[in-house]
PDB file of C-alpha atoms in Angstrom:
ATOM      1  CA  UNK A   1     145.949  99.388 172.231  1.00 67.00           C
ATOM      2  CA  UNK A   2     145.943 102.445 175.151  1.00 80.00           C
ATOM      3  CA  UNK A   3     146.888 104.923 171.912  1.00 85.00           C
ATOM      4  CA  UNK A   4     143.753 103.121 171.051  1.00 87.00           C
ATOM      5  CA  UNK A   5     141.869 103.875 173.789  1.00 86.00           C
ATOM      6  CA  UNK A   6     142.843 107.628 174.014  1.00 87.00           C
ATOM      7  CA  UNK A   7     141.362 107.955 169.971  1.00 88.00           C
ATOM      8  CA  UNK A   8     138.103 106.547 170.603  1.00 88.00           C
ATOM      9  CA  UNK A   9     138.156 108.810 173.792  1.00 87.00           C
ATOM     10  CA  UNK A  10     137.217 111.727 172.325  1.00 88.00           C
ATOM     11  CA  UNK A  11     133.349 112.160 171.504  1.00 89.00           C
ATOM     12  CA  UNK A  12     134.942 114.364 167.647  1.00 91.00           C
ATOM     13  CA  UNK A  13     136.918 111.345 167.214  1.00 93.00           C
ATOM     14  CA  UNK A  14     134.189 109.028 167.326  1.00 91.00           C
ATOM     15  CA  UNK A  15     132.127 110.739 165.039  1.00 92.00           C
ATOM     16  CA  UNK A  16     135.086 111.161 162.730  1.00 94.00           C
ATOM     17  CA  UNK A  17     135.213 107.855 162.473  1.00 93.00           C
ATOM     18  CA  UNK A  18     131.378 107.198 162.132  1.00 91.00           C
ATOM     19  CA  UNK A  19     131.753 109.337 159.342  1.00 92.00           C
ATOM     20  CA  UNK A  20     134.308 107.179 158.009  1.00 92.00           C
ATOM     21  CA  UNK A  21     132.014 103.962 158.402  1.00 90.00           C
ATOM     22  CA  UNK A  22     130.515 104.519 155.760  1.00 89.00           C
ATOM     23  CA  UNK A  23     132.828 105.466 152.905  1.00 90.00           C
ATOM     24  CA  UNK A  24     136.150 107.320 152.664  1.00 91.00           C
ATOM     25  CA  UNK A  25     135.672 110.988 153.147  1.00 92.00           C
ATOM     26  CA  UNK A  26     138.221 114.054 152.296  1.00 91.00           C
ATOM     27  CA  UNK A  27     139.924 116.215 155.161  1.00 91.00           C
ATOM     28  CA  UNK A  28     137.539 118.811 154.126  1.00 90.00           C
ATOM     29  CA  UNK A  29     134.188 117.026 153.877  1.00 90.00           C
ATOM     30  CA  UNK A  30     135.081 115.507 157.360  1.00 92.00           C
ATOM     31  CA  UNK A  31     135.692 119.306 158.384  1.00 91.00           C
ATOM     32  CA  UNK A  32     133.164 120.586 157.207  1.00 91.00           C
ATOM     33  CA  UNK A  33     130.890 118.206 159.414  1.00 90.00           C
ATOM     34  CA  UNK A  34     132.617 120.177 163.134  1.00 91.00           C
ATOM     35  CA  UNK A  35     132.168 123.837 163.945  1.00 90.00           C
ATOM     36  CA  UNK A  36     136.404 123.263 164.944  1.00 88.00           C
ATOM     37  CA  UNK A  37     139.081 124.760 163.635  1.00 89.00           C
ATOM     38  CA  UNK A  38     141.410 122.471 160.539  1.00 88.00           C
ATOM     39  CA  UNK A  39     144.292 123.137 162.802  1.00 90.00           C
ATOM     40  CA  UNK A  40     142.055 120.959 165.782  1.00 92.00           C
ATOM     41  CA  UNK A  41     140.757 118.525 163.122  1.00 92.00           C
ATOM     42  CA  UNK A  42     144.827 117.928 162.006  1.00 92.00           C
ATOM     43  CA  UNK A  43     144.851 117.081 165.562  1.00 93.00           C
ATOM     44  CA  UNK A  44     142.248 114.718 165.844  1.00 94.00           C
ATOM     45  CA  UNK A  45     142.808 112.850 162.422  1.00 94.00           C
ATOM     46  CA  UNK A  46     146.457 112.425 163.893  1.00 94.00           C
ATOM     47  CA  UNK A  47     145.520 111.116 166.950  1.00 94.00           C
ATOM     48  CA  UNK A  48     143.311 109.082 165.028  1.00 94.00           C
ATOM     49  CA  UNK A  49     145.816 107.742 162.493  1.00 93.00           C
ATOM     50  CA  UNK A  50     148.784 106.886 165.340  1.00 92.00           C
ATOM     51  CA  UNK A  51     146.299 104.622 166.648  1.00 91.00           C
ATOM     52  CA  UNK A  52     146.162 103.014 163.596  1.00 89.00           C
ATOM     53  CA  UNK A  53     142.560 103.180 163.205  1.00 93.00           C
ATOM     54  CA  UNK A  54     142.329 105.491 159.580  1.00 93.00           C
ATOM     55  CA  UNK A  55     144.370 105.534 157.212  1.00 91.00           C
ATOM     56  CA  UNK A  56     145.277 109.135 154.831  1.00 92.00           C
ATOM     57  CA  UNK A  57     146.449 108.767 151.609  1.00 90.00           C
ATOM     58  CA  UNK A  58     146.611 112.324 149.078  1.00 89.00           C
ATOM     59  CA  UNK A  59     144.046 111.994 145.897  1.00 86.00           C
ATOM     60  CA  UNK A  60     145.363 114.900 144.023  1.00 86.00           C
ATOM     61  CA  UNK A  61     145.598 117.895 146.204  1.00 86.00           C
ATOM     62  CA  UNK A  62     143.311 116.167 149.018  1.00 88.00           C
ATOM     63  CA  UNK A  63     144.065 113.954 151.608  1.00 92.00           C
ATOM     64  CA  UNK A  64     141.124 110.855 151.929  1.00 93.00           C
ATOM     65  CA  UNK A  65     140.759 109.397 155.101  1.00 93.00           C
ATOM     66  CA  UNK A  66     139.591 105.537 155.104  1.00 92.00           C
ATOM     67  CA  UNK A  67     138.673 103.409 158.281  1.00 92.00           C
ATOM     68  CA  UNK A  68     140.898 100.770 159.346  1.00 91.00           C
ATOM     69  CA  UNK A  69     139.423  99.292 162.212  1.00 91.00           C
ATOM     70  CA  UNK A  70     139.164  96.148 163.240  1.00 91.00           C
ATOM     71  CA  UNK A  71     135.991  94.418 164.708  1.00 93.00           C
ATOM     72  CA  UNK A  72     137.443  95.052 168.347  1.00 92.00           C
ATOM     73  CA  UNK A  73     138.432  98.445 167.873  1.00 91.00           C
ATOM     74  CA  UNK A  74     134.847  98.787 166.705  1.00 91.00           C
ATOM     75  CA  UNK A  75     133.275  96.879 169.413  1.00 91.00           C
ATOM     76  CA  UNK A  76     135.196  99.384 171.525  1.00 89.00           C
ATOM     77  CA  UNK A  77     133.875 102.353 170.155  1.00 88.00           C
ATOM     78  CA  UNK A  78     130.320 101.174 170.026  1.00 86.00           C
ATOM     79  CA  UNK A  79     130.641 100.278 174.291  1.00 86.00           C
ATOM     80  CA  UNK A  80     132.116 103.928 174.294  1.00 83.00           C
ATOM     81  CA  UNK A  81     129.806 105.405 172.281  1.00 81.00           C
ATOM     82  CA  UNK A  82     127.162 103.400 174.696  1.00 81.00           C
ATOM     83  CA  UNK A  83     128.293 104.595 177.913  1.00 78.00           C
ATOM     84  CA  UNK A  84     129.418 108.297 176.266  1.00 70.00           C
ATOM     85  CA  UNK A  85     133.060 107.897 177.726  1.00 62.00           C
ATOM     86  CA  UNK A  86     134.329 110.935 177.411  1.00 56.00           C
ATOM     87  CA  UNK A  87     137.431 111.061 178.829  1.00 51.00           C
ATOM     88  CA  UNK A  88     138.458 114.837 178.003  1.00 46.00           C
ATOM     89  CA  UNK A  89     141.635 115.223 179.201  1.00 43.00           C
ATOM     90  CA  UNK A  90     142.640 113.109 176.658  1.00 44.00           C
ATOM     91  CA  UNK A  91     142.288 114.569 174.182  1.00 44.00           C
ATOM     92  CA  UNK A  92     144.817 116.887 173.120  1.00 44.00           C
ATOM     93  CA  UNK A  93     142.363 120.045 171.666  1.00 43.00           C
ATOM     94  CA  UNK A  94     145.123 121.929 170.060  1.00 43.00           C
ATOM     95  CA  UNK A  95     145.028 125.476 168.439  1.00 41.00           C
ATOM     96  CA  UNK A  96     140.716 126.574 169.955  1.00 41.00           C
ATOM     97  CA  UNK A  97     139.664 128.808 168.181  1.00 40.00           C
ATOM     98  CA  UNK A  98     136.753 130.625 169.283  1.00 36.00           C
ATOM     99  CA  UNK A  99     134.162 129.026 167.264  1.00 43.00           C
ATOM    100  CA  UNK A 100     135.165 126.418 169.227  1.00 45.00           C
ATOM    101  CA  UNK A 101     135.250 128.123 172.506  1.00 41.00           C
ATOM    102  CA  UNK A 102     131.445 129.347 171.661  1.00 42.00           C
ATOM    103  CA  UNK A 103     130.247 125.883 170.773  1.00 41.00           C
TER     104      UNK A 103
ATOM    105  CA  UNK B   1     168.668  95.349 157.702  1.00 44.00           C
ATOM    106  CA  UNK B   2     166.564  96.042 154.522  1.00 48.00           C
ATOM    107  CA  UNK B   3     162.743  95.086 154.708  1.00 48.00           C
ATOM    108  CA  UNK B   4     163.697  91.965 152.050  1.00 48.00           C
ATOM    109  CA  UNK B   5     166.504  90.705 154.135  1.00 49.00           C
ATOM    110  CA  UNK B   6     164.007  91.002 156.951  1.00 55.00           C
ATOM    111  CA  UNK B   7     161.740  89.628 155.245  1.00 58.00           C
ATOM    112  CA  UNK B   8     164.207  86.814 154.630  1.00 63.00           C
ATOM    113  CA  UNK B   9     165.355  85.803 158.356  1.00 65.00           C
ATOM    114  CA  UNK B  10     161.455  86.105 159.102  1.00 65.00           C
ATOM    115  CA  UNK B  11     160.806  83.492 156.639  1.00 64.00           C
ATOM    116  CA  UNK B  12     163.561  81.086 157.366  1.00 66.00           C
ATOM    117  CA  UNK B  13     162.962  81.331 160.723  1.00 67.00           C
ATOM    118  CA  UNK B  14     159.799  80.632 160.872  1.00 67.00           C
ATOM    119  CA  UNK B  15     159.778  77.649 158.164  1.00 69.00           C
ATOM    120  CA  UNK B  16     162.493  76.513 161.131  1.00 71.00           C
ATOM    121  CA  UNK B  17     160.497  76.286 164.260  1.00 69.00           C
ATOM    122  CA  UNK B  18     157.055  75.283 161.243  1.00 68.00           C
ATOM    123  CA  UNK B  19     158.746  72.310 160.359  1.00 70.00           C
ATOM    124  CA  UNK B  20     160.662  71.473 164.101  1.00 71.00           C
ATOM    125  CA  UNK B  21     156.848  71.178 165.392  1.00 70.00           C
ATOM    126  CA  UNK B  22     155.317  69.399 162.559  1.00 69.00           C
ATOM    127  CA  UNK B  23     158.568  67.044 163.374  1.00 72.00           C
ATOM    128  CA  UNK B  24     157.420  67.176 167.245  1.00 71.00           C
ATOM    129  CA  UNK B  25     154.091  66.375 166.178  1.00 69.00           C
ATOM    130  CA  UNK B  26     154.794  63.797 163.341  1.00 69.00           C
ATOM    131  CA  UNK B  27     156.689  62.240 166.400  1.00 71.00           C
ATOM    132  CA  UNK B  28     154.087  62.634 169.292  1.00 68.00           C
ATOM    133  CA  UNK B  29     150.970  60.893 167.364  1.00 67.00           C
ATOM    134  CA  UNK B  30     151.946  59.797 164.012  1.00 67.00           C
ATOM    135  CA  UNK B  31     148.261  59.219 163.237  1.00 67.00           C
ATOM    136  CA  UNK B  32     147.366  62.899 163.786  1.00 63.00           C
ATOM    137  CA  UNK B  33     150.577  64.615 163.055  1.00 63.00           C
ATOM    138  CA  UNK B  34     149.412  65.794 158.843  1.00 66.00           C
ATOM    139  CA  UNK B  35     146.156  66.882 159.782  1.00 64.00           C
ATOM    140  CA  UNK B  36     147.523  68.992 161.874  1.00 60.00           C
ATOM    141  CA  UNK B  37     150.659  70.270 159.715  1.00 65.00           C
ATOM    142  CA  UNK B  38     149.022  70.131 156.047  1.00 67.00           C
ATOM    143  CA  UNK B  39     146.855  73.490 156.875  1.00 61.00           C
ATOM    144  CA  UNK B  40     149.704  75.072 158.548  1.00 64.00           C
ATOM    145  CA  UNK B  41     152.586  73.920 156.366  1.00 68.00           C
ATOM    146  CA  UNK B  42     149.972  75.970 153.257  1.00 66.00           C
ATOM    147  CA  UNK B  43     149.318  78.566 155.320  1.00 63.00           C
ATOM    148  CA  UNK B  44     153.046  79.596 155.786  1.00 67.00           C
ATOM    149  CA  UNK B  45     154.236  78.601 152.232  1.00 70.00           C
ATOM    150  CA  UNK B  46     151.117  80.821 151.312  1.00 64.00           C
ATOM    151  CA  UNK B  47     152.537  83.373 153.821  1.00 64.00           C
ATOM    152  CA  UNK B  48     156.178  82.863 152.999  1.00 66.00           C
ATOM    153  CA  UNK B  49     155.926  83.708 149.104  1.00 69.00           C
ATOM    154  CA  UNK B  50     153.581  86.836 149.999  1.00 63.00           C
ATOM    155  CA  UNK B  51     156.536  87.826 153.106  1.00 62.00           C
ATOM    156  CA  UNK B  52     159.283  87.196 150.209  1.00 65.00           C
ATOM    157  CA  UNK B  53     157.104  89.303 147.728  1.00 65.00           C
ATOM    158  CA  UNK B  54     156.292  92.209 149.720  1.00 57.00           C
ATOM    159  CA  UNK B  55     159.809  94.035 150.444  1.00 54.00           C
ATOM    160  CA  UNK B  56     158.450  97.369 150.684  1.00 48.00           C
ATOM    161  CA  UNK B  57     155.265  97.512 152.751  1.00 58.00           C
ATOM    162  CA  UNK B  58     156.222  97.137 156.358  1.00 60.00           C
ATOM    163  CA  UNK B  59     152.277  96.741 157.089  1.00 59.00           C
ATOM    164  CA  UNK B  60     152.480  93.923 154.810  1.00 60.00           C
ATOM    165  CA  UNK B  61     155.367  92.607 156.557  1.00 62.00           C
ATOM    166  CA  UNK B  62     153.483  92.592 159.728  1.00 65.00           C
ATOM    167  CA  UNK B  63     150.496  91.373 158.279  1.00 64.00           C
ATOM    168  CA  UNK B  64     151.939  88.639 156.941  1.00 65.00           C
ATOM    169  CA  UNK B  65     153.341  88.107 160.539  1.00 68.00           C
ATOM    170  CA  UNK B  66     150.023  87.766 162.163  1.00 71.00           C
ATOM    171  CA  UNK B  67     149.533  84.936 159.564  1.00 68.00           C
ATOM    172  CA  UNK B  68     152.587  83.099 159.819  1.00 69.00           C
ATOM    173  CA  UNK B  69     151.775  83.452 163.589  1.00 74.00           C
ATOM    174  CA  UNK B  70     148.633  81.947 162.944  1.00 73.00           C
ATOM    175  CA  UNK B  71     150.339  79.016 161.487  1.00 70.00           C
ATOM    176  CA  UNK B  72     152.354  78.252 164.241  1.00 73.00           C
ATOM    177  CA  UNK B  73     149.397  78.318 166.678  1.00 76.00           C
ATOM    178  CA  UNK B  74     147.366  75.768 164.866  1.00 73.00           C
ATOM    179  CA  UNK B  75     150.944  73.520 165.173  1.00 72.00           C
ATOM    180  CA  UNK B  76     151.792  74.083 168.842  1.00 77.00           C
ATOM    181  CA  UNK B  77     148.804  74.194 171.023  1.00 78.00           C
ATOM    182  CA  UNK B  78     147.729  70.860 169.930  1.00 75.00           C
ATOM    183  CA  UNK B  79     150.601  69.981 170.475  1.00 75.00           C
ATOM    184  CA  UNK B  80     150.946  71.435 173.748  1.00 79.00           C
ATOM    185  CA  UNK B  81     147.622  69.102 174.509  1.00 78.00           C
ATOM    186  CA  UNK B  82     149.221  66.031 173.275  1.00 74.00           C
ATOM    187  CA  UNK B  83     152.686  66.368 176.159  1.00 75.00           C
ATOM    188  CA  UNK B  84     150.581  67.939 178.432  1.00 77.00           C
ATOM    189  CA  UNK B  85     148.379  64.706 178.468  1.00 75.00           C
ATOM    190  CA  UNK B  86     151.176  62.837 178.197  1.00 73.00           C
ATOM    191  CA  UNK B  87     153.121  64.729 181.262  1.00 74.00           C
ATOM    192  CA  UNK B  88     149.581  64.047 183.453  1.00 77.00           C
ATOM    193  CA  UNK B  89     148.658  66.988 183.359  1.00 77.00           C
ATOM    194  CA  UNK B  90     145.479  66.791 181.382  1.00 74.00           C
ATOM    195  CA  UNK B  91     142.692  64.183 181.946  1.00 75.00           C
ATOM    196  CA  UNK B  92     141.606  62.379 178.915  1.00 73.00           C
ATOM    197  CA  UNK B  93     142.380  60.755 176.085  1.00 75.00           C
ATOM    198  CA  UNK B  94     145.817  62.550 174.484  1.00 71.00           C
ATOM    199  CA  UNK B  95     144.177  62.183 170.870  1.00 73.00           C
ATOM    200  CA  UNK B  96     140.929  63.944 172.066  1.00 81.00           C
ATOM    201  CA  UNK B  97     142.520  67.109 173.467  1.00 82.00           C
ATOM    202  CA  UNK B  98     144.954  67.501 170.593  1.00 78.00           C
ATOM    203  CA  UNK B  99     142.105  67.445 168.045  1.00 82.00           C
ATOM    204  CA  UNK B 100     140.092  69.506 170.500  1.00 87.00           C
ATOM    205  CA  UNK B 101     142.951  71.778 171.005  1.00 85.00           C
ATOM    206  CA  UNK B 102     143.099  71.901 167.170  1.00 82.00           C
ATOM    207  CA  UNK B 103     139.208  72.951 167.524  1.00 89.00           C
ATOM    208  CA  UNK B 104     139.821  75.309 168.936  1.00 91.00           C
ATOM    209  CA  UNK B 105     143.126  77.503 167.523  1.00 86.00           C
ATOM    210  CA  UNK B 106     141.101  76.994 164.024  1.00 87.00           C
ATOM    211  CA  UNK B 107     138.673  78.725 165.859  1.00 92.00           C
ATOM    212  CA  UNK B 108     140.451  81.215 167.128  1.00 90.00           C
ATOM    213  CA  UNK B 109     142.585  81.875 163.882  1.00 86.00           C
ATOM    214  CA  UNK B 110     139.056  82.396 162.045  1.00 90.00           C
ATOM    215  CA  UNK B 111     138.450  84.882 164.362  1.00 93.00           C
ATOM    216  CA  UNK B 112     141.702  86.568 164.152  1.00 88.00           C
ATOM    217  CA  UNK B 113     141.425  86.951 160.589  1.00 87.00           C
ATOM    218  CA  UNK B 114     137.455  88.168 161.103  1.00 92.00           C
ATOM    219  CA  UNK B 115     138.618  90.134 163.535  1.00 91.00           C
ATOM    220  CA  UNK B 116     141.391  92.703 160.775  1.00 88.00           C
ATOM    221  CA  UNK B 117     138.581  91.882 157.221  1.00 88.00           C
ATOM    222  CA  UNK B 118     137.427  95.349 158.008  1.00 90.00           C
ATOM    223  CA  UNK B 119     140.695  97.049 157.892  1.00 86.00           C
ATOM    224  CA  UNK B 120     141.208  96.274 153.885  1.00 83.00           C
ATOM    225  CA  UNK B 121     140.972  99.782 152.757  1.00 80.00           C
ATOM    226  CA  UNK B 122     138.479 100.584 150.397  1.00 81.00           C
ATOM    227  CA  UNK B 123     138.412 102.479 147.000  1.00 81.00           C
ATOM    228  CA  UNK B 124     137.664 106.111 147.003  1.00 79.00           C
ATOM    229  CA  UNK B 125     135.657 107.857 145.018  1.00 78.00           C
ATOM    230  CA  UNK B 126     135.176 111.241 144.469  1.00 76.00           C
ATOM    231  CA  UNK B 127     132.017 111.341 143.452  1.00 76.00           C
ATOM    232  CA  UNK B 128     130.314 109.019 145.802  1.00 76.00           C
ATOM    233  CA  UNK B 129     127.523 110.684 148.167  1.00 75.00           C
ATOM    234  CA  UNK B 130     126.100 107.645 150.207  1.00 75.00           C
ATOM    235  CA  UNK B 131     127.904 104.330 151.775  1.00 80.00           C
ATOM    236  CA  UNK B 132     130.334 102.474 150.446  1.00 85.00           C
ATOM    237  CA  UNK B 133     128.652  98.887 150.203  1.00 87.00           C
ATOM    238  CA  UNK B 134     132.120  97.089 149.953  1.00 89.00           C
ATOM    239  CA  UNK B 135     133.230  99.087 153.312  1.00 90.00           C
ATOM    240  CA  UNK B 136     129.590  98.092 154.836  1.00 91.00           C
ATOM    241  CA  UNK B 137     130.022  93.924 153.325  1.00 93.00           C
ATOM    242  CA  UNK B 138     133.406  94.103 154.625  1.00 93.00           C
ATOM    243  CA  UNK B 139     132.200  95.219 157.551  1.00 93.00           C
ATOM    244  CA  UNK B 140     129.370  92.397 157.361  1.00 95.00           C
ATOM    245  CA  UNK B 141     132.119  89.748 157.228  1.00 95.00           C
ATOM    246  CA  UNK B 142     134.429  91.026 159.692  1.00 94.00           C
ATOM    247  CA  UNK B 143     131.542  90.416 162.249  1.00 96.00           C
ATOM    248  CA  UNK B 144     130.472  87.153 160.370  1.00 96.00           C
ATOM    249  CA  UNK B 145     133.970  85.663 160.666  1.00 95.00           C
ATOM    250  CA  UNK B 146     134.585  86.610 163.958  1.00 96.00           C
ATOM    251  CA  UNK B 147     131.043  85.279 165.494  1.00 97.00           C
ATOM    252  CA  UNK B 148     132.172  82.052 163.527  1.00 96.00           C
ATOM    253  CA  UNK B 149     134.741  81.462 164.498  1.00 95.00           C
ATOM    254  CA  UNK B 150     134.650  81.972 168.377  1.00 96.00           C
ATOM    255  CA  UNK B 151     131.932  79.339 168.120  1.00 97.00           C
ATOM    256  CA  UNK B 152     134.022  77.056 166.361  1.00 95.00           C
ATOM    257  CA  UNK B 153     136.286  77.885 169.569  1.00 95.00           C
ATOM    258  CA  UNK B 154     133.786  77.129 171.977  1.00 96.00           C
ATOM    259  CA  UNK B 155     132.245  74.459 170.325  1.00 96.00           C
ATOM    260  CA  UNK B 156     135.502  71.871 170.126  1.00 93.00           C
ATOM    261  CA  UNK B 157     135.948  73.532 173.963  1.00 92.00           C
ATOM    262  CA  UNK B 158     132.785  72.019 175.345  1.00 93.00           C
ATOM    263  CA  UNK B 159     130.950  69.877 173.063  1.00 91.00           C
ATOM    264  CA  UNK B 160     131.318  65.957 173.393  1.00 91.00           C
ATOM    265  CA  UNK B 161     133.988  65.256 171.108  1.00 87.00           C
ATOM    266  CA  UNK B 162     131.423  62.942 168.641  1.00 88.00           C
ATOM    267  CA  UNK B 163     129.567  65.667 167.476  1.00 91.00           C
ATOM    268  CA  UNK B 164     131.953  68.403 168.023  1.00 90.00           C
ATOM    269  CA  UNK B 165     133.286  68.359 164.348  1.00 88.00           C
ATOM    270  CA  UNK B 166     129.668  68.647 163.037  1.00 90.00           C
ATOM    271  CA  UNK B 167     128.654  71.166 165.580  1.00 94.00           C
ATOM    272  CA  UNK B 168     131.611  73.160 164.759  1.00 93.00           C
ATOM    273  CA  UNK B 169     131.005  73.249 161.034  1.00 93.00           C
ATOM    274  CA  UNK B 170     127.831  75.082 161.145  1.00 96.00           C
ATOM    275  CA  UNK B 171     128.525  78.475 162.622  1.00 96.00           C
ATOM    276  CA  UNK B 172     131.166  78.694 159.836  1.00 95.00           C
ATOM    277  CA  UNK B 173     129.482  77.059 157.425  1.00 95.00           C
ATOM    278  CA  UNK B 174     126.399  79.983 157.746  1.00 96.00           C
ATOM    279  CA  UNK B 175     128.758  82.560 158.132  1.00 96.00           C
ATOM    280  CA  UNK B 176     130.380  81.199 154.517  1.00 95.00           C
ATOM    281  CA  UNK B 177     127.222  81.503 153.491  1.00 96.00           C
ATOM    282  CA  UNK B 178     125.943  84.423 154.800  1.00 96.00           C
ATOM    283  CA  UNK B 179     128.817  86.582 153.852  1.00 95.00           C
ATOM    284  CA  UNK B 180     128.113  85.122 150.180  1.00 95.00           C
ATOM    285  CA  UNK B 181     124.542  86.577 150.583  1.00 96.00           C
ATOM    286  CA  UNK B 182     126.151  89.826 151.322  1.00 94.00           C
ATOM    287  CA  UNK B 183     128.436  90.983 148.672  1.00 93.00           C
ATOM    288  CA  UNK B 184     126.319  88.948 146.014  1.00 94.00           C
ATOM    289  CA  UNK B 185     123.519  91.507 147.238  1.00 93.00           C
ATOM    290  CA  UNK B 186     125.351  94.215 147.320  1.00 89.00           C
ATOM    291  CA  UNK B 187     126.929  93.137 143.696  1.00 87.00           C
ATOM    292  CA  UNK B 188     123.034  92.626 142.405  1.00 89.00           C
ATOM    293  CA  UNK B 189     122.638  96.316 143.413  1.00 83.00           C
ATOM    294  CA  UNK B 190     125.091  97.955 142.050  1.00 75.00           C
ATOM    295  CA  UNK B 191     124.805  96.055 139.105  1.00 67.00           C
ATOM    296  CA  UNK B 192     121.725  98.526 137.956  1.00 62.00           C
ATOM    297  CA  UNK B 193     123.935 102.100 137.881  1.00 50.00           C
ATOM    298  CA  UNK B 194     126.794 100.820 136.102  1.00 46.00           C
TER     299      UNK B 194
END
């Protein structure tokens, strides 16, 4: 459960989950929605995968991410969103680039 | 141990546990034993067959184990109520207590089932631009069954036993109806596009 809390503590990861609530998306489609580097996005995807909140599968040359959130995890994310939970330090932010630093 | 052998060991051990619980049921409250044992044994049989067939995916095995744990809960919780009542730990009629415990367990199992429903993976459509109707339906179904299961458990825990059976069926029936309607509407909306 701690991996789930860690995963939903970061606003970018919550945004990824919110996008995947709509439909499965490729890594590229998801990355296009954020002003962060690809390595940073990959790190976010890894945290979400580790928490079991998303599933990754290969579809041709793309990696497709699909939501695997239970009702309880969805409710927790809603709560985190409502209270504006941002534990910053709990979220790994490897490979920060200039694009991120300026945003 | 290979997944297949783990699956067999798990199926065998869970069968022994459920059979032992059923025998204990029959010894303690013969009149109620079959009512509790039949659904649990049915679930166990279903899960055991799936367990033995799902030899390769560990994820599938974990989910089936939760199912067998649910079957065990359906037997163990009412039995604990009967044993506790006979030992003087709880006041009240042992039959009423076991029926209450069974209703609570059924509600919790339904809520647990609803909880994992949205985890079902939907097909990826590279041409899709809007929301996936199936994913939305699964989320709706999951939330509805969680609420219905919790309501079922609460009714059995708090309502008078003379009314609990009928009252507890209301949220479950409403949930089945709503979910059926939601899936039918999604299918009807998709049909003109095909």
